[in-house]
Short mmCIF file of C-alpha atoms in Angstrom, two decimals:
data_model
loop_
_atom_site.label_atom_id
_atom_site.label_comp_id
_atom_site.label_asym_id
_atom_site.label_seq_id
_atom_site.Cartn_x
_atom_site.Cartn_y
_atom_site.Cartn_z
CA MET A 19 -93.83 264.86 144.98
CA GLU A 20 -95.56 262.79 142.31
CA THR A 21 -97.02 259.63 142.81
CA LYS A 22 -95.63 256.72 140.93
CA LEU A 23 -99.97 256.17 138.92
CA GLU A 24 -99.12 260.32 138.41
CA LYS A 25 -96.08 259.75 136.93
CA TYR A 26 -97.30 256.51 135.36
CA ASN A 27 -100.41 259.32 133.90
CA LEU A 28 -98.35 261.84 132.43
CA MET A 29 -95.52 259.32 130.84
CA LEU A 30 -98.92 257.87 128.54
CA LYS A 31 -99.98 261.34 127.99
CA GLN A 32 -95.81 262.43 126.86
CA ALA A 33 -96.26 259.36 125.06
CA ALA A 34 -99.59 259.77 122.61
CA ALA A 35 -98.20 262.85 122.41
CA LEU A 36 -94.82 262.44 121.03
CA ILE A 37 -95.87 259.72 118.93
CA GLU A 38 -99.21 261.25 117.35
CA GLY A 39 -99.32 261.37 113.44
CA GLU A 40 -95.91 259.46 113.86
CA ARG A 41 -95.46 256.87 111.14
CA GLU A 42 -91.72 256.21 111.80
CA LEU A 43 -91.26 252.81 114.03
CA LEU A 44 -87.71 254.17 114.50
CA PRO A 45 -88.01 257.20 116.41
CA ILE A 46 -91.36 256.32 118.47
CA LEU A 47 -89.86 253.33 119.88
CA CYS A 48 -86.20 255.67 120.37
CA ASN A 49 -88.26 258.46 122.44
CA VAL A 50 -90.42 256.26 124.42
CA SER A 51 -87.55 254.43 125.76
CA ALA A 52 -86.00 258.00 127.34
CA LEU A 53 -89.25 259.47 128.00
CA MET A 54 -89.40 255.49 130.20
CA ALA A 55 -85.79 256.47 131.61
CA GLN A 56 -86.62 260.36 132.21
CA THR A 57 -89.79 259.35 133.87
CA PHE A 58 -87.95 256.92 136.09
CA PRO A 59 -85.00 257.32 136.89
CA GLU A 60 -85.03 255.99 140.20
CA THR A 61 -86.20 253.27 139.48
CA TYR A 62 -86.02 252.13 135.25
CA PHE A 63 -82.50 251.11 135.74
CA TRP A 64 -82.73 249.73 131.61
CA ALA A 65 -85.87 250.49 129.57
CA GLY A 66 -86.13 249.37 126.34
CA PHE A 67 -87.62 247.48 123.40
CA TYR A 68 -86.77 243.94 121.98
CA LEU A 69 -88.74 243.75 118.39
CA VAL A 70 -90.34 239.92 117.10
CA LYS A 71 -88.20 239.07 113.97
CA GLY A 72 -88.57 235.73 113.31
CA GLU A 73 -88.85 232.97 115.54
CA GLU A 74 -86.12 235.46 117.72
CA LEU A 75 -86.18 238.95 119.75
CA LEU A 76 -84.15 241.66 118.17
CA LEU A 77 -82.90 244.26 120.71
CA GLY A 78 -84.50 247.48 119.71
CA PRO A 79 -84.07 251.43 121.38
CA PHE A 80 -83.31 251.73 124.61
CA GLN A 81 -82.21 253.36 127.74
CA GLY A 82 -79.42 251.62 129.71
CA THR A 83 -75.27 249.60 129.66
CA VAL A 84 -75.06 247.46 126.55
CA ALA A 85 -77.80 244.38 125.99
CA CYS A 86 -77.41 240.96 124.10
CA VAL A 87 -78.75 241.02 120.35
CA HIS A 88 -81.04 238.56 119.58
CA ILE A 89 -83.30 236.37 122.38
CA LYS A 90 -84.98 233.30 121.10
CA LYS A 91 -88.84 232.79 121.86
CA GLY A 92 -89.96 231.34 125.60
CA LYS A 93 -86.35 232.13 126.64
CA GLY A 94 -85.21 234.87 129.99
CA VAL A 95 -88.00 237.04 131.02
CA CYS A 96 -88.21 238.51 127.58
CA GLY A 97 -88.74 235.48 125.51
CA THR A 98 -90.54 233.70 127.69
CA ALA A 99 -93.12 236.99 128.09
CA TRP A 100 -93.35 237.15 124.55
CA ALA A 101 -94.10 232.91 123.70
CA LYS A 102 -96.89 233.27 127.00
CA ALA A 103 -98.13 237.01 124.75
CA GLU A 104 -98.63 237.92 129.07
CA THR A 105 -96.80 240.59 131.28
CA ILE A 106 -94.26 239.00 133.26
CA ILE A 107 -92.69 240.83 137.10
CA VAL A 108 -89.65 239.47 138.07
CA PRO A 109 -88.80 240.53 141.74
CA ASP A 110 -85.59 238.64 142.01
CA VAL A 111 -83.83 237.36 138.60
CA GLU A 112 -81.62 234.94 140.52
CA GLU A 113 -85.37 233.27 140.85
CA PHE A 114 -86.11 233.41 137.79
CA PRO A 115 -84.79 230.28 135.86
CA GLY A 116 -83.16 230.69 132.71
CA HIS A 117 -83.32 234.41 133.20
CA ILE A 118 -80.45 236.06 131.01
CA ALA A 119 -78.45 237.61 132.40
CA CYS A 120 -77.14 240.36 130.16
CA SER A 121 -76.23 243.11 133.00
CA SER A 122 -74.58 241.87 136.61
CA LEU A 123 -76.13 245.70 138.29
CA SER A 124 -80.39 244.15 136.93
CA ARG A 125 -81.82 242.74 139.65
CA SER A 126 -86.00 242.65 138.46
CA GLU A 127 -87.50 242.89 135.90
CA ILE A 128 -90.64 243.57 134.04
CA VAL A 129 -91.12 242.84 130.39
CA VAL A 130 -95.17 243.79 128.97
CA PRO A 131 -95.74 242.45 125.31
CA ILE A 132 -97.10 244.49 122.65
CA LYS A 133 -100.10 243.05 120.64
CA VAL A 134 -101.00 243.65 117.35
CA ASP A 135 -104.03 241.78 116.24
CA GLY A 136 -103.41 239.34 119.71
CA ASN A 137 -99.84 238.42 118.23
CA VAL A 138 -97.12 239.96 119.88
CA VAL A 139 -95.33 242.20 117.23
CA ALA A 140 -92.14 243.21 120.27
CA VAL A 141 -91.75 243.46 124.49
CA ILE A 142 -91.51 246.61 126.71
CA ASP A 143 -88.20 244.86 128.93
CA VAL A 144 -87.21 247.89 132.18
CA ASP A 145 -84.95 245.80 134.89
CA SER A 146 -83.65 247.86 138.33
CA LYS A 147 -80.79 247.73 139.98
CA GLU A 148 -82.88 247.20 143.00
CA LEU A 149 -84.85 243.94 143.99
CA GLU A 150 -88.63 244.10 144.06
CA SER A 151 -89.15 247.43 141.91
CA PHE A 152 -92.24 246.73 139.81
CA ASP A 153 -95.69 246.05 140.97
CA GLN A 154 -99.37 245.74 139.93
CA GLU A 155 -98.47 249.81 139.27
CA ASP A 156 -95.82 249.58 136.46
CA GLN A 157 -97.60 246.96 135.47
CA ALA A 158 -100.88 248.18 134.58
CA GLY A 159 -99.19 251.96 133.51
CA LEU A 160 -96.80 249.87 130.91
CA GLU A 161 -99.60 247.94 129.94
CA GLN A 162 -101.10 250.96 129.09
CA LEU A 163 -98.26 252.44 127.42
CA ALA A 164 -98.58 248.94 125.29
CA ASP A 165 -101.86 249.17 124.60
CA LEU A 166 -100.95 252.94 122.87
CA LEU A 167 -97.69 251.84 121.33
CA ALA A 168 -99.63 249.15 119.73
CA ALA A 169 -102.43 251.39 117.95
CA GLN A 170 -100.07 253.40 116.61
CA ILE A 171 -98.28 250.87 115.14
CA LYS A 172 -101.84 248.98 113.49
CA LYS A 173 -102.60 253.39 112.72
CA ALA A 174 -99.33 253.00 110.37
CA GLU A 175 -98.65 250.21 109.39
CA PHE A 176 -95.71 248.95 110.42
CA SER A 177 -96.32 245.19 110.09
CA CYS A 178 -93.24 245.00 107.67
CA LEU A 179 -90.88 245.16 110.36
CA PHE A 180 -92.28 242.49 112.11
CA THR A 181 -91.90 239.11 111.06
CA ASN A 182 -93.89 236.49 112.96
#
């Protein structure tokens, strides 16, 4: 059985192969959200992206149940991670002040900002049905994924899709 670290390492290699040479953001995010869900089906109940558009996050490609479409800056876990420009791990979403309950099945969450030139352009959002599902290994793996996506976004000049 693979360790979590081994799964992240393989996922990162697969993500790099999926996005190499691709210049369209939507297919990249669709494939990467599917890859995340397929890599961790036992943990990831919801895996996807929210994109910065003005003063809110707009739902992007994801795998999982229906989700909130608009999230204001500083609201919920996603909006807070965007406002602070840092990863947030929430062991129990019931304990997070202002948590936005898009699904009552979500019990823990990790949100990782994707930054281009120091500006958050999107966030990776992952939810689990179990408490305390995410740790420093998840943070490290998802931050590497965010860096990989940020490099591709910058290289392909997708900036027209984001408005800060």
